[in-house]
Amino acid sequence: MKKLALHWQILIGMVGGILFGFLMTQFDWGKDFVGDWIEPIGTIFVNLLKLIAIPLILASLIKGISDLKDIARFKKMGIRTILIYICTTVVAIVIGLGLVNLLKPGVGLPEETKERISAAYSSNEKIAKTQETAAMQEDQGPLQFLVDMVPDNAVSAMSDNSLMLQVIFFALFLGISMLLVGEKSAKPLKDFFDSLNDVVLKMVDLIMLTAPFAVFALLATVVVTAEDPEILLALLKYAGVVVLGLVLMISFYCLIFAVYVKKSPLWFLQQIAPAQLLAFSTSSSAATLPVTMERVEEHMGVEKDVSSFVLPVGATINMDGTSLYQAVAAVFIMQVLWPEGLEFSNQIVIILTALVASIGSAAVPGAGMVMLVIVLKSVNFPDDQLPLALALIFAVDRPLDMLRTTVNVTGDATVASVVAKSLGKFGEPKVKEWDDHFDEVSS
Ligand code: ASP
């Protein structure tokens, strides 16, 4: 019997999880039951993905760089990658700003809705924490991001998933130095990282065997912990604008794929679907990264020296979905609470700060909302209104986070394909299954 494609298995798991979650909300004990018995399955899965993220980046980037025959090519790839990332992010912000100004979701929001939301969320702990984290990031100097990129201890950089850029820096440094010592001296180290890379990709295959069950658990948890459905409905217009923008962004990627990469967008979506579904279920592009890398390399045919650089960098700095969301959310909040601030000059400031903020956002759930505080402060949004501003969008943040993370991951895969195509490094897919060598170890 032909096996059901992975993305269908995951989709079935997701739908099952949502239905199960709704069923559990009908019982008083349902939420606790999901928290005690279902949620841990999702947490273990996300931990497994995070567990292999650093070894995978390290091994594949060092392999990718040390395979290069010429350093000038790397420079070309680096510059192209950063420029294309900036361009797609600007497109996302402009789409977001265009839609929110055109559809004005915040104009005419009933006073009682505002009061209800304020009463429900203004003293919410998570909102207070979001503000604290934003204040910490805001106090930093302009070159802090460069300082943060260079670790003072390689081992401690590798011990913290949020320091991915430091690991990328170390891997690049090591890979380039390996090129410079010449083939003979670099060979033992290169063989080691080649082998580590193959092994870690096999670990991705094994983890993915459990994905349909894990997404069931993740989505059931999201449903039972969701906010009050009536508040969700009151914010439907705002959420609708973000969703419309995200759909336009996916269409934009498909267009780039058809026109520049010259492959069918449907084929692209099919190959990348498992990564998208995981991004949706986990709300974390960092946790999804191993799967994104596996799909782009093995299932789409992007060569490793491109994907191993473009994708980890993209997971940390390229967040088109997040930047689109920040633009829509900032203007929506201003439409509701501070209409006098909606001048043209402020919208230009939003473009610039949303660009920088999305680069600075961590690839973890809810990070976009932290950086939104910085976007709002950049236009001098009144400080005393900030808790209410965040309260306004808090209820729908999780579902929107799931969607924008899906777009973030799709954007990274698109740019990896564009860079690969431009360097003649878009080859044929070579799909590996988890049990390719199983016979050799089973009697
Ligand atoms: N959760 C997003 C990501 O991991 C970031 C955000 O928008 O909050 O890509």
PDB file of C-alpha atoms in Angstrom, residues 91-379:
ATOM      1  CA  VAL A  91       7.810  44.098   0.356  1.00  0.00           C
ATOM      2  CA  ALA A  92       6.104  42.457   3.345  1.00  0.00           C
ATOM      3  CA  ILE A  93       6.003  45.691   5.352  1.00  0.00           C
ATOM      4  CA  VAL A  94       4.691  47.684   2.399  1.00  0.00           C
ATOM      5  CA  ILE A  95       1.935  45.102   1.802  1.00  0.00           C
ATOM      6  CA  GLY A  96       1.030  45.265   5.501  1.00  0.00           C
ATOM      7  CA  LEU A  97       0.963  49.042   5.614  1.00  0.00           C
ATOM      8  CA  GLY A  98      -1.000  49.270   2.348  1.00  0.00           C
ATOM      9  CA  LEU A  99      -3.686  46.883   3.585  1.00  0.00           C
ATOM     10  CA  VAL A 100      -4.074  48.350   7.061  1.00  0.00           C
ATOM     11  CA  ASN A 101      -4.390  51.888   5.672  1.00  0.00           C
ATOM     12  CA  LEU A 102      -6.843  50.771   3.031  1.00  0.00           C
ATOM     13  CA  LEU A 103      -9.049  48.528   5.144  1.00  0.00           C
ATOM     14  CA  LYS A 104      -8.724  50.493   8.417  1.00  0.00           C
ATOM     15  CA  PRO A 105      -9.547  47.648  10.834  1.00  0.00           C
ATOM     16  CA  GLY A 106      -9.085  49.913  13.882  1.00  0.00           C
ATOM     17  CA  VAL A 107     -11.437  52.686  12.833  1.00  0.00           C
ATOM     18  CA  GLY A 108     -14.799  52.402  14.576  1.00  0.00           C
ATOM     19  CA  LEU A 109     -13.836  49.653  17.018  1.00  0.00           C
ATOM     20  CA  PRO A 110     -16.701  49.921  19.569  1.00  0.00           C
ATOM     21  CA  GLU A 111     -15.801  51.588  22.867  1.00  0.00           C
ATOM     22  CA  GLU A 112     -17.220  48.660  24.850  1.00  0.00           C
ATOM     23  CA  THR A 113     -14.964  46.187  23.036  1.00  0.00           C
ATOM     24  CA  LYS A 114     -12.000  48.358  23.948  1.00  0.00           C
ATOM     25  CA  GLU A 115     -13.088  48.445  27.584  1.00  0.00           C
ATOM     26  CA  ARG A 116     -13.669  44.732  27.696  1.00  0.00           C
ATOM     27  CA  ILE A 117     -10.282  43.945  26.274  1.00  0.00           C
ATOM     28  CA  SER A 118      -8.666  46.426  28.594  1.00  0.00           C
ATOM     29  CA  ALA A 119     -10.380  44.880  31.618  1.00  0.00           C
ATOM     30  CA  ALA A 120      -9.445  41.372  30.533  1.00  0.00           C
ATOM     31  CA  TYR A 121      -5.786  41.896  29.641  1.00  0.00           C
ATOM     32  CA  SER A 122      -4.329  45.150  30.950  1.00  0.00           C
ATOM     33  CA  SER A 123      -2.842  43.493  33.994  1.00  0.00           C
ATOM     34  CA  ASN A 124      -1.940  40.294  32.181  1.00  0.00           C
ATOM     35  CA  GLU A 125       1.438  38.913  33.266  1.00  0.00           C
ATOM     36  CA  LYS A 126       2.568  38.049  29.760  1.00  0.00           C
ATOM     37  CA  ILE A 127       1.934  41.592  28.585  1.00  0.00           C
ATOM     38  CA  ALA A 128       3.986  43.007  31.448  1.00  0.00           C
ATOM     39  CA  LYS A 129       6.780  40.591  30.574  1.00  0.00           C
ATOM     40  CA  THR A 130       6.629  41.557  26.890  1.00  0.00           C
ATOM     41  CA  GLN A 131       7.163  45.180  27.894  1.00  0.00           C
ATOM     42  CA  GLU A 132      10.058  44.331  30.186  1.00  0.00           C
ATOM     43  CA  THR A 133      11.848  42.320  27.494  1.00  0.00           C
ATOM     44  CA  ALA A 134      11.318  45.117  24.989  1.00  0.00           C
ATOM     45  CA  ALA A 135      12.735  47.701  27.425  1.00  0.00           C
ATOM     46  CA  MET A 136      15.867  45.599  27.840  1.00  0.00           C
ATOM     47  CA  GLN A 137      16.401  45.367  24.081  1.00  0.00           C
ATOM     48  CA  GLU A 138      15.701  49.052  23.582  1.00  0.00           C
ATOM     49  CA  ASP A 139      18.438  50.221  25.926  1.00  0.00           C
ATOM     50  CA  GLN A 140      21.131  48.807  23.664  1.00  0.00           C
ATOM     51  CA  GLY A 141      23.526  50.839  21.495  1.00  0.00           C
ATOM     52  CA  PRO A 142      23.380  50.842  17.672  1.00  0.00           C
ATOM     53  CA  LEU A 143      26.272  48.411  17.166  1.00  0.00           C
ATOM     54  CA  GLN A 144      25.119  46.015  19.853  1.00  0.00           C
ATOM     55  CA  PHE A 145      23.829  43.549  17.240  1.00  0.00           C
ATOM     56  CA  LEU A 146      27.391  43.171  15.880  1.00  0.00           C
ATOM     57  CA  VAL A 147      28.790  42.699  19.367  1.00  0.00           C
ATOM     58  CA  ASP A 148      26.102  40.086  20.038  1.00  0.00           C
ATOM     59  CA  MET A 149      27.057  38.174  16.931  1.00  0.00           C
ATOM     60  CA  VAL A 150      30.630  37.472  18.053  1.00  0.00           C
ATOM     61  CA  PRO A 151      30.809  34.948  20.887  1.00  0.00           C
ATOM     62  CA  ASP A 152      33.517  35.120  23.521  1.00  0.00           C
ATOM     63  CA  ASN A 153      33.159  31.429  24.146  1.00  0.00           C
ATOM     64  CA  ALA A 154      32.306  28.937  21.415  1.00  0.00           C
ATOM     65  CA  VAL A 155      31.029  26.298  23.803  1.00  0.00           C
ATOM     66  CA  SER A 156      28.673  28.613  25.629  1.00  0.00           C
ATOM     67  CA  ALA A 157      27.386  29.930  22.280  1.00  0.00           C
ATOM     68  CA  MET A 158      26.522  26.365  21.357  1.00  0.00           C
ATOM     69  CA  SER A 159      24.777  25.817  24.645  1.00  0.00           C
ATOM     70  CA  ASP A 160      22.005  28.305  23.997  1.00  0.00           C
ATOM     71  CA  ASN A 161      19.592  28.059  21.069  1.00  0.00           C
ATOM     72  CA  SER A 162      18.910  31.771  21.155  1.00  0.00           C
ATOM     73  CA  LEU A 163      22.548  32.417  20.237  1.00  0.00           C
ATOM     74  CA  MET A 164      22.206  30.923  16.771  1.00  0.00           C
ATOM     75  CA  LEU A 165      23.887  33.879  15.067  1.00  0.00           C
ATOM     76  CA  GLN A 166      26.947  33.331  17.232  1.00  0.00           C
ATOM     77  CA  VAL A 167      27.075  29.703  16.174  1.00  0.00           C
ATOM     78  CA  ILE A 168      26.734  30.754  12.532  1.00  0.00           C
ATOM     79  CA  PHE A 169      29.604  33.198  13.016  1.00  0.00           C
ATOM     80  CA  PHE A 170      31.803  30.528  14.588  1.00  0.00           C
ATOM     81  CA  ALA A 171      30.957  27.974  11.875  1.00  0.00           C
ATOM     82  CA  LEU A 172      31.750  30.472   9.103  1.00  0.00           C
ATOM     83  CA  PHE A 173      35.016  31.430  10.764  1.00  0.00           C
ATOM     84  CA  LEU A 174      36.027  27.799  11.160  1.00  0.00           C
ATOM     85  CA  GLY A 175      34.887  26.828   7.646  1.00  0.00           C
ATOM     86  CA  ILE A 176      36.789  29.671   5.992  1.00  0.00           C
ATOM     87  CA  SER A 177      39.912  28.889   8.008  1.00  0.00           C
ATOM     88  CA  MET A 178      39.600  25.244   6.937  1.00  0.00           C
ATOM     89  CA  LEU A 179      39.622  26.389   3.311  1.00  0.00           C
ATOM     90  CA  LEU A 180      42.731  28.430   3.979  1.00  0.00           C
ATOM     91  CA  VAL A 181      44.803  25.658   5.591  1.00  0.00           C
ATOM     92  CA  GLY A 182      44.533  23.657   2.391  1.00  0.00           C
ATOM     93  CA  GLU A 183      42.815  20.401   1.563  1.00  0.00           C
ATOM     94  CA  LYS A 184      45.245  18.003   3.194  1.00  0.00           C
ATOM     95  CA  SER A 185      45.241  19.526   6.661  1.00  0.00           C
ATOM     96  CA  ALA A 186      41.497  20.199   6.634  1.00  0.00           C
ATOM     97  CA  LYS A 187      40.494  16.709   5.518  1.00  0.00           C
ATOM     98  CA  PRO A 188      40.110  14.963   8.907  1.00  0.00           C
ATOM     99  CA  LEU A 189      37.990  17.776  10.260  1.00  0.00           C
ATOM    100  CA  LYS A 190      35.967  17.957   7.066  1.00  0.00           C
ATOM    101  CA  ASP A 191      35.262  14.210   7.107  1.00  0.00           C
ATOM    102  CA  PHE A 192      34.120  14.541  10.691  1.00  0.00           C
ATOM    103  CA  PHE A 193      31.654  17.322   9.917  1.00  0.00           C
ATOM    104  CA  ASP A 194      30.463  15.578   6.710  1.00  0.00           C
ATOM    105  CA  SER A 195      29.616  12.532   8.702  1.00  0.00           C
ATOM    106  CA  LEU A 196      28.040  14.521  11.550  1.00  0.00           C
ATOM    107  CA  ASN A 197      25.898  16.296   8.983  1.00  0.00           C
ATOM    108  CA  ASP A 198      24.581  13.028   7.514  1.00  0.00           C
ATOM    109  CA  VAL A 199      23.867  11.655  10.946  1.00  0.00           C
ATOM    110  CA  VAL A 200      21.986  14.744  12.111  1.00  0.00           C
ATOM    111  CA  LEU A 201      19.879  14.759   8.945  1.00  0.00           C
ATOM    112  CA  LYS A 202      18.979  11.153   9.729  1.00  0.00           C
ATOM    113  CA  MET A 203      17.912  12.328  13.186  1.00  0.00           C
ATOM    114  CA  VAL A 204      15.566  14.798  11.467  1.00  0.00           C
ATOM    115  CA  ASP A 205      14.004  11.891   9.514  1.00  0.00           C
ATOM    116  CA  LEU A 206      13.503   9.949  12.721  1.00  0.00           C
ATOM    117  CA  ILE A 207      11.980  12.870  14.592  1.00  0.00           C
ATOM    118  CA  MET A 208       9.644  13.516  11.681  1.00  0.00           C
ATOM    119  CA  LEU A 209       8.204  10.016  12.044  1.00  0.00           C
ATOM    120  CA  THR A 210       6.517  11.311  15.190  1.00  0.00           C
ATOM    121  CA  ALA A 211       5.388  14.633  13.677  1.00  0.00           C
ATOM    122  CA  PRO A 212       1.719  13.683  13.075  1.00  0.00           C
ATOM    123  CA  PHE A 213       1.298  12.784  16.780  1.00  0.00           C
ATOM    124  CA  ALA A 214       3.254  15.776  17.954  1.00  0.00           C
ATOM    125  CA  VAL A 215       1.190  18.286  15.967  1.00  0.00           C
ATOM    126  CA  PHE A 216      -1.942  16.638  17.379  1.00  0.00           C
ATOM    127  CA  ALA A 217      -0.617  17.429  20.858  1.00  0.00           C
ATOM    128  CA  LEU A 218       0.568  20.934  19.973  1.00  0.00           C
ATOM    129  CA  LEU A 219      -2.733  21.982  18.420  1.00  0.00           C
ATOM    130  CA  ALA A 220      -4.906  20.409  21.095  1.00  0.00           C
ATOM    131  CA  THR A 221      -2.911  22.487  23.596  1.00  0.00           C
ATOM    132  CA  VAL A 222      -3.358  25.672  21.562  1.00  0.00           C
ATOM    133  CA  VAL A 223      -7.127  25.121  21.437  1.00  0.00           C
ATOM    134  CA  VAL A 224      -7.614  24.477  25.152  1.00  0.00           C
ATOM    135  CA  THR A 225      -5.477  27.455  26.127  1.00  0.00           C
ATOM    136  CA  ALA A 226      -7.066  29.844  23.592  1.00  0.00           C
ATOM    137  CA  GLU A 227      -8.432  33.194  24.729  1.00  0.00           C
ATOM    138  CA  ASP A 228     -12.103  34.064  25.138  1.00  0.00           C
ATOM    139  CA  PRO A 229     -13.760  33.329  21.734  1.00  0.00           C
ATOM    140  CA  GLU A 230     -15.880  36.502  21.911  1.00  0.00           C
ATOM    141  CA  ILE A 231     -12.801  38.700  22.122  1.00  0.00           C
ATOM    142  CA  LEU A 232     -11.270  36.756  19.267  1.00  0.00           C
ATOM    143  CA  LEU A 233     -14.362  37.568  17.200  1.00  0.00           C
ATOM    144  CA  ALA A 234     -14.205  41.275  18.073  1.00  0.00           C
ATOM    145  CA  LEU A 235     -10.696  41.371  16.638  1.00  0.00           C
ATOM    146  CA  LEU A 236     -11.647  39.468  13.520  1.00  0.00           C
ATOM    147  CA  LYS A 237     -11.235  42.434  11.184  1.00  0.00           C
ATOM    148  CA  TYR A 238      -7.718  43.167  12.411  1.00  0.00           C
ATOM    149  CA  ALA A 239      -6.776  39.482  12.253  1.00  0.00           C
ATOM    150  CA  GLY A 240      -8.341  39.294   8.778  1.00  0.00           C
ATOM    151  CA  VAL A 241      -6.066  42.085   7.522  1.00  0.00           C
ATOM    152  CA  VAL A 242      -2.961  40.308   8.853  1.00  0.00           C
ATOM    153  CA  VAL A 243      -4.103  37.014   7.310  1.00  0.00           C
ATOM    154  CA  LEU A 244      -4.834  38.657   3.960  1.00  0.00           C
ATOM    155  CA  GLY A 245      -1.364  40.199   3.978  1.00  0.00           C
ATOM    156  CA  LEU A 246       0.237  36.855   4.794  1.00  0.00           C
ATOM    157  CA  VAL A 247      -1.671  35.164   1.969  1.00  0.00           C
ATOM    158  CA  LEU A 248      -0.470  37.871  -0.421  1.00  0.00           C
ATOM    159  CA  MET A 249       3.081  37.250   0.767  1.00  0.00           C
ATOM    160  CA  ILE A 250       2.805  33.521   0.015  1.00  0.00           C
ATOM    161  CA  SER A 251       1.443  34.442  -3.447  1.00  0.00           C
ATOM    162  CA  PHE A 252       4.438  36.742  -3.885  1.00  0.00           C
ATOM    163  CA  TYR A 253       6.809  33.858  -3.129  1.00  0.00           C
ATOM    164  CA  CYS A 254       4.940  31.633  -5.579  1.00  0.00           C
ATOM    165  CA  LEU A 255       5.292  34.320  -8.224  1.00  0.00           C
ATOM    166  CA  ILE A 256       9.046  34.603  -7.616  1.00  0.00           C
ATOM    167  CA  PHE A 257       9.250  30.837  -7.855  1.00  0.00           C
ATOM    168  CA  ALA A 258       7.419  30.679 -11.156  1.00  0.00           C
ATOM    169  CA  VAL A 259       9.151  33.659 -12.743  1.00  0.00           C
ATOM    170  CA  TYR A 260      12.719  33.413 -11.472  1.00  0.00           C
ATOM    171  CA  VAL A 261      13.313  29.877 -10.240  1.00  0.00           C
ATOM    172  CA  LYS A 262      11.187  28.607 -13.155  1.00  0.00           C
ATOM    173  CA  LYS A 263       9.598  25.770 -11.260  1.00  0.00           C
ATOM    174  CA  SER A 264       5.973  25.161 -10.451  1.00  0.00           C
ATOM    175  CA  PRO A 265       4.856  27.038  -7.311  1.00  0.00           C
ATOM    176  CA  LEU A 266       2.599  24.102  -6.519  1.00  0.00           C
ATOM    177  CA  TRP A 267       5.564  21.773  -6.543  1.00  0.00           C
ATOM    178  CA  PHE A 268       7.391  24.195  -4.246  1.00  0.00           C
ATOM    179  CA  LEU A 269       4.494  24.333  -1.779  1.00  0.00           C
ATOM    180  CA  GLN A 270       4.210  20.568  -1.818  1.00  0.00           C
ATOM    181  CA  GLN A 271       7.893  20.058  -1.056  1.00  0.00           C
ATOM    182  CA  ILE A 272       8.013  22.647   1.691  1.00  0.00           C
ATOM    183  CA  ALA A 273       4.596  21.783   3.208  1.00  0.00           C
ATOM    184  CA  PRO A 274       5.869  19.667   6.153  1.00  0.00           C
ATOM    185  CA  ALA A 275       8.091  22.568   7.267  1.00  0.00           C
ATOM    186  CA  GLN A 276       5.202  25.011   6.893  1.00  0.00           C
ATOM    187  CA  LEU A 277       2.875  22.803   8.907  1.00  0.00           C
ATOM    188  CA  LEU A 278       5.457  22.460  11.647  1.00  0.00           C
ATOM    189  CA  ALA A 279       6.072  26.200  11.674  1.00  0.00           C
ATOM    190  CA  PHE A 280       2.330  26.634  12.106  1.00  0.00           C
ATOM    191  CA  SER A 281       2.128  24.088  14.897  1.00  0.00           C
ATOM    192  CA  THR A 282       5.211  25.211  16.851  1.00  0.00           C
ATOM    193  CA  SER A 283       5.195  29.012  16.157  1.00  0.00           C
ATOM    194  CA  SER A 284       8.963  28.855  16.049  1.00  0.00           C
ATOM    195  CA  SER A 285      11.110  29.174  12.940  1.00  0.00           C
ATOM    196  CA  ALA A 286      14.146  28.146  14.987  1.00  0.00           C
ATOM    197  CA  ALA A 287      12.544  24.852  16.033  1.00  0.00           C
ATOM    198  CA  THR A 288      11.415  24.286  12.427  1.00  0.00           C
ATOM    199  CA  LEU A 289      14.868  24.981  10.974  1.00  0.00           C
ATOM    200  CA  PRO A 290      16.140  21.376  10.839  1.00  0.00           C
ATOM    201  CA  VAL A 291      13.052  20.354   8.876  1.00  0.00           C
ATOM    202  CA  THR A 292      13.265  23.390   6.588  1.00  0.00           C
ATOM    203  CA  MET A 293      16.884  22.493   5.820  1.00  0.00           C
ATOM    204  CA  GLU A 294      16.047  18.881   5.143  1.00  0.00           C
ATOM    205  CA  ARG A 295      13.153  19.766   2.813  1.00  0.00           C
ATOM    206  CA  VAL A 296      15.057  22.434   0.893  1.00  0.00           C
ATOM    207  CA  GLU A 297      18.156  20.275   0.394  1.00  0.00           C
ATOM    208  CA  GLU A 298      16.829  16.787  -0.074  1.00  0.00           C
ATOM    209  CA  HIS A 299      13.357  17.383  -1.452  1.00  0.00           C
ATOM    210  CA  MET A 300      13.909  20.522  -3.509  1.00  0.00           C
ATOM    211  CA  GLY A 301      17.491  20.061  -4.641  1.00  0.00           C
ATOM    212  CA  VAL A 302      19.113  23.267  -3.356  1.00  0.00           C
ATOM    213  CA  GLU A 303      22.804  22.511  -2.897  1.00  0.00           C
ATOM    214  CA  LYS A 304      24.130  22.298   0.612  1.00  0.00           C
ATOM    215  CA  ASP A 305      26.643  25.140   0.430  1.00  0.00           C
ATOM    216  CA  VAL A 306      23.736  27.506  -0.275  1.00  0.00           C
ATOM    217  CA  SER A 307      21.041  26.091   2.001  1.00  0.00           C
ATOM    218  CA  SER A 308      23.415  25.612   4.928  1.00  0.00           C
ATOM    219  CA  PHE A 309      24.158  29.333   4.942  1.00  0.00           C
ATOM    220  CA  VAL A 310      20.953  30.945   3.699  1.00  0.00           C
ATOM    221  CA  LEU A 311      18.485  29.033   5.874  1.00  0.00           C
ATOM    222  CA  PRO A 312      20.022  29.415   9.361  1.00  0.00           C
ATOM    223  CA  VAL A 313      20.721  33.076   8.652  1.00  0.00           C
ATOM    224  CA  GLY A 314      17.146  33.443   7.385  1.00  0.00           C
ATOM    225  CA  ALA A 315      15.662  31.754  10.440  1.00  0.00           C
ATOM    226  CA  THR A 316      17.329  34.351  12.621  1.00  0.00           C
ATOM    227  CA  ILE A 317      17.121  37.541  10.579  1.00  0.00           C
ATOM    228  CA  ASN A 318      14.509  37.126   7.847  1.00  0.00           C
ATOM    229  CA  MET A 319      10.964  37.323   9.171  1.00  0.00           C
ATOM    230  CA  ASP A 320       8.663  38.596   6.485  1.00  0.00           C
ATOM    231  CA  GLY A 321       5.509  37.411   8.238  1.00  0.00           C
ATOM    232  CA  THR A 322       6.595  39.036  11.486  1.00  0.00           C
ATOM    233  CA  SER A 323       7.440  42.362   9.865  1.00  0.00           C
ATOM    234  CA  LEU A 324       4.120  42.426   7.983  1.00  0.00           C
ATOM    235  CA  TYR A 325       2.333  41.723  11.244  1.00  0.00           C
ATOM    236  CA  GLN A 326       4.269  44.456  13.048  1.00  0.00           C
ATOM    237  CA  ALA A 327       3.278  47.022  10.436  1.00  0.00           C
ATOM    238  CA  VAL A 328      -0.415  46.052  10.556  1.00  0.00           C
ATOM    239  CA  ALA A 329      -0.506  45.794  14.345  1.00  0.00           C
ATOM    240  CA  ALA A 330       1.255  49.131  14.904  1.00  0.00           C
ATOM    241  CA  VAL A 331      -1.112  51.039  12.611  1.00  0.00           C
ATOM    242  CA  PHE A 332      -4.183  49.174  13.924  1.00  0.00           C
ATOM    243  CA  ILE A 333      -3.249  50.154  17.476  1.00  0.00           C
ATOM    244  CA  MET A 334      -2.755  53.753  16.392  1.00  0.00           C
ATOM    245  CA  GLN A 335      -6.099  53.775  14.583  1.00  0.00           C
ATOM    246  CA  VAL A 336      -7.781  52.704  17.823  1.00  0.00           C
ATOM    247  CA  LEU A 337      -5.810  54.576  20.473  1.00  0.00           C
ATOM    248  CA  TRP A 338      -3.815  57.375  18.893  1.00  0.00           C
ATOM    249  CA  PRO A 339      -5.225  58.428  15.508  1.00  0.00           C
ATOM    250  CA  GLU A 340      -3.394  61.777  15.622  1.00  0.00           C
ATOM    251  CA  GLY A 341      -0.102  59.861  15.335  1.00  0.00           C
ATOM    252  CA  LEU A 342      -0.976  58.432  11.934  1.00  0.00           C
ATOM    253  CA  GLU A 343       1.067  60.840   9.857  1.00  0.00           C
ATOM    254  CA  PHE A 344       2.916  59.867   6.692  1.00  0.00           C
ATOM    255  CA  SER A 345       6.311  60.436   8.335  1.00  0.00           C
ATOM    256  CA  ASN A 346       5.424  57.989  11.114  1.00  0.00           C
ATOM    257  CA  GLN A 347       4.559  55.340   8.565  1.00  0.00           C
ATOM    258  CA  ILE A 348       8.017  55.704   7.042  1.00  0.00           C
ATOM    259  CA  VAL A 349       9.489  55.307  10.535  1.00  0.00           C
ATOM    260  CA  ILE A 350       7.371  52.147  10.910  1.00  0.00           C
ATOM    261  CA  ILE A 351       8.838  50.719   7.684  1.00  0.00           C
ATOM    262  CA  LEU A 352      12.362  51.259   8.933  1.00  0.00           C
ATOM    263  CA  THR A 353      11.867  50.084  12.493  1.00  0.00           C
ATOM    264  CA  ALA A 354       9.752  47.070  11.492  1.00  0.00           C
ATOM    265  CA  LEU A 355      12.598  46.073   9.168  1.00  0.00           C
ATOM    266  CA  VAL A 356      15.182  46.305  11.932  1.00  0.00           C
ATOM    267  CA  ALA A 357      12.787  44.827  14.505  1.00  0.00           C
ATOM    268  CA  SER A 358      12.068  41.753  12.404  1.00  0.00           C
ATOM    269  CA  ILE A 359      15.806  41.198  11.989  1.00  0.00           C
ATOM    270  CA  GLY A 360      16.197  41.477  15.756  1.00  0.00           C
ATOM    271  CA  SER A 361      13.199  39.292  16.627  1.00  0.00           C
ATOM    272  CA  ALA A 362      14.069  35.922  18.088  1.00  0.00           C
ATOM    273  CA  ALA A 363      12.732  32.957  16.131  1.00  0.00           C
ATOM    274  CA  VAL A 364      10.534  31.819  19.010  1.00  0.00           C
ATOM    275  CA  PRO A 365       6.819  32.090  19.830  1.00  0.00           C
ATOM    276  CA  GLY A 366       5.627  35.597  20.632  1.00  0.00           C
ATOM    277  CA  ALA A 367       8.888  37.367  19.743  1.00  0.00           C
ATOM    278  CA  GLY A 368       7.139  39.578  17.172  1.00  0.00           C
ATOM    279  CA  MET A 369       5.038  41.166  19.885  1.00  0.00           C
ATOM    280  CA  VAL A 370       8.119  42.139  21.911  1.00  0.00           C
ATOM    281  CA  MET A 371       9.569  43.956  18.937  1.00  0.00           C
ATOM    282  CA  LEU A 372       6.221  45.603  18.257  1.00  0.00           C
ATOM    283  CA  VAL A 373       6.746  47.588  21.456  1.00  0.00           C
ATOM    284  CA  ILE A 374       9.952  48.968  19.947  1.00  0.00           C
ATOM    285  CA  VAL A 375       8.163  49.844  16.697  1.00  0.00           C
ATOM    286  CA  LEU A 376       5.492  51.712  18.671  1.00  0.00           C
ATOM    287  CA  LYS A 377       8.058  53.566  20.747  1.00  0.00           C
ATOM    288  CA  SER A 378       9.890  54.677  17.628  1.00  0.00           C
ATOM    289  CA  VAL A 379       6.853  56.726  16.582  1.00  0.00           C
TER     290      VAL A 379
END
